[in-house]
Coordinates of N, CA, C and O in Angstrom, one line a residue:
M1 N 34.0 -69.8 66.0 CA 34.9 -70.9 66.1 C 34.6 -71.8 65.0 O 33.5 -72.1 64.5
H2 N 35.8 -72.4 64.4 CA 35.7 -73.2 63.4 C 35.1 -74.7 63.8 O 35.1 -74.9 64.9
G3 N 34.7 -75.4 62.7 CA 34.2 -76.7 63.0 C 35.4 -77.6 63.4 O 36.6 -77.3 63.3
T4 N 35.0 -78.8 63.9 CA 36.0 -79.8 64.4 C 37.0 -80.3 63.4 O 38.0 -80.8 63.7
T5 N 36.6 -80.2 62.1 CA 37.5 -80.7 61.1 C 38.0 -79.6 60.2 O 38.5 -79.8 59.1
Q6 N 37.9 -78.3 60.8 CA 38.3 -77.2 60.0 C 39.4 -76.4 60.7 O 39.9 -76.8 61.7
A7 N 39.7 -75.2 60.3 CA 40.7 -74.3 60.9 C 40.2 -72.9 60.8 O 39.3 -72.6 60.0
P8 N 40.8 -71.9 61.6 CA 40.4 -70.6 61.7 C 40.3 -69.8 60.2 O 39.5 -69.0 60.0
R9 N 41.1 -70.3 59.3 CA 41.2 -69.6 58.0 C 39.9 -69.8 57.2 O 39.6 -69.0 56.4
G10 N 39.0 -70.7 57.6 CA 37.7 -70.8 57.0 C 36.8 -69.7 57.3 O 35.8 -69.3 56.6
W11 N 37.2 -68.8 58.3 CA 36.4 -67.6 58.6 C 37.0 -66.4 57.8 O 36.5 -65.3 58.1
G12 N 38.0 -66.6 57.0 CA 38.7 -65.4 56.4 C 37.8 -64.4 55.8 O 38.0 -63.2 56.1
R13 N 36.9 -64.8 55.0 CA 36.0 -63.8 54.3 C 35.2 -63.1 55.3 O 35.0 -61.9 55.1
L14 N 34.6 -63.8 56.3 CA 33.8 -63.1 57.2 C 34.6 -62.2 58.0 O 34.2 -61.1 58.4
V15 N 35.8 -62.6 58.4 CA 36.7 -61.7 59.3 C 37.0 -60.4 58.5 O 36.9 -59.3 59.0
T16 N 37.3 -60.6 57.2 CA 37.5 -59.4 56.4 C 36.3 -58.4 56.4 O 36.5 -57.1 56.5
E17 N 35.1 -59.0 56.2 CA 33.9 -58.1 56.1 C 33.6 -57.4 57.5 O 33.3 -56.3 57.5
L18 N 33.7 -58.2 58.6 CA 33.5 -57.6 59.9 C 34.5 -56.6 60.3 O 34.1 -55.6 60.9
T19 N 35.7 -56.9 60.0 CA 36.8 -55.9 60.2 C 36.6 -54.5 59.4 O 36.7 -53.5 60.0
A20 N 36.2 -54.7 58.2 CA 35.9 -53.6 57.3 C 34.7 -52.8 57.9 O 34.7 -51.5 57.7
A21 N 33.8 -53.4 58.6 CA 32.7 -52.8 59.2 C 33.0 -52.2 60.6 O 32.1 -51.6 61.2
G22 N 34.3 -52.3 61.0 CA 34.7 -51.7 62.2 C 34.6 -52.6 63.5 O 34.8 -52.1 64.5
H23 N 34.4 -53.8 63.2 CA 34.3 -54.8 64.4 C 35.7 -55.5 64.7 O 36.4 -55.7 63.8
G24 N 36.0 -55.7 65.9 CA 37.1 -56.5 66.3 C 36.8 -57.9 66.1 O 35.8 -58.4 66.6
V25 N 37.7 -58.7 65.5 CA 37.4 -60.1 65.3 C 38.6 -61.0 65.6 O 39.7 -60.6 65.4
V26 N 38.3 -62.1 66.3 CA 39.2 -63.1 66.6 C 38.8 -64.4 66.1 O 37.6 -64.9 66.4
A27 N 39.5 -65.0 65.1 CA 39.1 -66.3 64.6 C 39.8 -67.4 65.5 O 40.9 -67.7 65.4
V28 N 39.1 -67.8 66.5 CA 39.6 -68.7 67.5 C 40.1 -70.0 66.9 O 39.5 -70.6 66.0
D29 N 41.3 -70.5 67.3 CA 41.8 -71.8 66.9 C 41.7 -72.8 68.0 O 42.4 -72.8 68.9
L30 N 40.7 -73.6 67.8 CA 40.3 -74.6 68.9 C 41.5 -75.6 69.1 O 41.6 -76.3 70.1
L31 N 42.2 -75.8 68.0 CA 43.3 -76.9 68.1 C 44.7 -76.2 68.4 O 45.6 -77.0 68.3
A32 N 44.7 -75.0 68.8 CA 46.1 -74.3 68.9 C 46.9 -75.1 70.0 O 48.1 -74.9 70.0
E33 N 46.2 -75.6 71.0 CA 47.0 -76.3 72.1 C 46.9 -77.8 72.0 O 47.0 -78.5 73.0
G34 N 46.5 -78.3 70.9 CA 46.4 -79.8 70.7 C 44.9 -80.2 70.5 O 44.0 -79.5 70.9
P35 N 44.7 -81.3 69.8 CA 43.3 -81.7 69.6 C 42.6 -82.5 70.7 O 41.5 -82.8 70.5
T36 N 43.3 -82.8 71.8 CA 42.6 -83.7 72.7 C 42.2 -82.9 74.0 O 42.9 -82.9 75.0
H37 N 41.0 -82.3 73.9 CA 40.5 -81.5 75.0 C 39.0 -82.0 75.2 O 38.4 -82.6 74.3
D38 N 38.6 -81.9 76.5 CA 37.2 -82.0 76.8 C 36.6 -80.6 76.6 O 37.2 -79.8 76.2
V39 N 35.3 -80.6 76.9 CA 34.6 -79.3 76.7 C 35.2 -78.2 77.5 O 35.5 -77.1 76.9
A40 N 35.6 -78.4 78.7 CA 36.3 -77.4 79.5 C 37.6 -77.0 78.9 O 38.0 -75.8 79.0
G41 N 38.3 -77.9 78.4 CA 39.5 -77.7 77.8 C 39.5 -76.7 76.6 O 40.2 -75.8 76.4
F42 N 38.4 -77.0 75.7 CA 38.2 -76.1 74.6 C 37.8 -74.7 75.1 O 38.2 -73.7 74.4
A43 N 37.0 -74.7 76.1 CA 36.6 -73.3 76.7 C 37.8 -72.6 77.1 O 38.0 -71.3 76.9
H44 N 38.8 -73.2 77.8 CA 40.0 -72.6 78.2 C 40.8 -72.1 77.0 O 41.4 -71.0 77.0
V45 N 41.0 -73.0 76.0 CA 41.6 -72.5 74.8 C 41.1 -71.2 74.2 O 41.7 -70.3 73.8
A46 N 39.7 -71.1 74.1 CA 39.0 -70.0 73.5 C 39.2 -68.8 74.4 O 39.5 -67.7 73.9
R47 N 39.2 -69.0 75.7 CA 39.3 -67.8 76.6 C 40.7 -67.2 76.5 O 40.8 -66.0 76.6
R48 N 41.7 -68.1 76.3 CA 43.1 -67.5 76.2 C 43.3 -66.7 74.9 O 44.1 -65.8 74.8
Q49 N 42.5 -67.0 73.9 CA 42.6 -66.3 72.6 C 41.6 -65.0 72.5 O 42.0 -64.1 71.7
V50 N 40.6 -65.0 73.2 CA 39.6 -63.9 73.1 C 39.8 -63.0 74.3 O 39.7 -63.3 75.5
R51 N 40.2 -61.8 74.0 CA 40.5 -60.8 75.1 C 39.4 -59.7 75.3 O 39.5 -59.0 76.3
A52 N 38.4 -59.7 74.4 CA 37.4 -58.8 74.6 C 36.4 -59.2 75.7 O 36.2 -60.3 76.0
S53 N 35.8 -58.2 76.3 CA 34.8 -58.4 77.3 C 33.4 -58.5 76.6 O 33.2 -57.8 75.6
S54 N 32.6 -59.4 77.0 CA 31.3 -59.6 76.4 C 31.3 -59.8 74.9 O 30.6 -59.0 74.1
P55 N 32.0 -60.7 74.3 CA 32.1 -60.8 72.8 C 30.9 -61.5 72.3 O 30.1 -62.1 73.1
V56 N 30.7 -61.4 71.1 CA 29.6 -62.2 70.4 C 30.4 -63.4 69.9 O 31.5 -63.3 69.2
V57 N 30.0 -64.6 70.3 CA 30.7 -65.9 69.9 C 29.9 -66.6 68.9 O 28.8 -66.9 69.0
G58 N 30.5 -66.9 67.7 CA 29.9 -67.6 66.6 C 30.6 -69.0 66.5 O 31.7 -69.1 66.6
A59 N 29.7 -69.9 66.2 CA 30.3 -71.4 66.0 C 29.7 -71.9 64.7 O 28.7 -71.6 64.2
H60 N 30.5 -72.8 64.2 CA 30.2 -73.5 63.0 C 30.4 -75.0 63.1 O 31.3 -75.4 63.7
S61 N 29.4 -75.7 62.6 CA 29.6 -77.2 62.5 C 29.7 -77.8 63.9 O 29.0 -77.5 64.8
G62 N 30.8 -78.7 64.0 CA 31.0 -79.4 65.2 C 31.2 -78.5 66.5 O 31.1 -79.0 67.6
S63 N 31.7 -77.3 66.2 CA 31.9 -76.5 67.4 C 30.6 -76.0 68.1 O 30.6 -75.5 69.2
G64 N 29.5 -76.2 67.3 CA 28.2 -75.8 67.9 C 27.9 -76.5 69.1 O 27.2 -76.0 70.1
V65 N 28.4 -77.7 69.3 CA 28.2 -78.5 70.4 C 28.9 -78.0 71.7 O 28.5 -78.0 72.8
L66 N 30.0 -77.2 71.4 CA 30.8 -76.6 72.4 C 30.3 -75.1 72.8 O 30.9 -74.5 73.6
L67 N 29.4 -74.6 72.0 CA 29.1 -73.2 72.0 C 28.7 -72.7 73.3 O 29.3 -71.7 73.8
S68 N 27.8 -73.4 74.1 CA 27.4 -72.8 75.4 C 28.5 -72.9 76.3 O 28.7 -71.9 77.1
A69 N 29.4 -73.8 76.4 CA 30.5 -73.8 77.4 C 31.6 -72.8 77.0 O 32.1 -72.1 77.8
I70 N 31.8 -72.7 75.7 CA 32.9 -71.8 75.3 C 32.4 -70.3 75.4 O 33.1 -69.5 75.8
G71 N 31.1 -70.2 75.2 CA 30.5 -68.8 75.2 C 30.4 -68.3 76.7 O 30.6 -67.1 76.9
S72 N 30.3 -69.2 77.6 CA 30.3 -68.8 79.0 C 31.7 -68.6 79.6 O 31.8 -67.8 80.5
A73 N 32.7 -69.2 78.9 CA 34.1 -68.9 79.4 C 34.5 -67.5 79.3 O 34.9 -66.9 80.3
P74 N 34.3 -66.8 78.1 CA 34.6 -65.3 78.1 C 33.4 -64.5 78.4 O 33.4 -63.2 78.0
S75 N 32.4 -65.0 79.1 CA 31.2 -64.2 79.4 C 30.6 -63.5 78.1 O 30.5 -62.3 78.0
A76 N 30.2 -64.3 77.1 CA 29.8 -63.8 75.9 C 28.5 -63.0 76.0 O 27.6 -63.4 76.8
A77 N 28.3 -62.0 75.2 CA 27.1 -61.2 75.1 C 26.0 -62.0 74.3 O 24.9 -61.9 74.7
H78 N 26.4 -62.6 73.2 CA 25.5 -63.4 72.4 C 26.2 -64.6 71.9 O 27.5 -64.5 71.6
L79 N 25.5 -65.7 71.6 CA 26.0 -66.9 71.0 C 25.3 -67.1 69.7 O 24.0 -67.0 69.6
V80 N 26.1 -67.3 68.6 CA 25.4 -67.5 67.3 C 25.9 -68.8 66.8 O 27.1 -69.1 66.7

């Protein structure tokens, strides 16, 4: 997940590398449904975008504060 002042495109190079290595990747857009959410709201936004079961969830910058709540929403296997 991107930081609070960033966008999913910031993950572009990493998405390219992980996809080339055979991994399924979703660059979650935390602001897809508007910028005014509480932690539960951001978790809901992430859950709607991630369809995989037991994903590895990575966070950068300000989204690190949301990591545990968002990671539990899609039942994450690992939080990074």
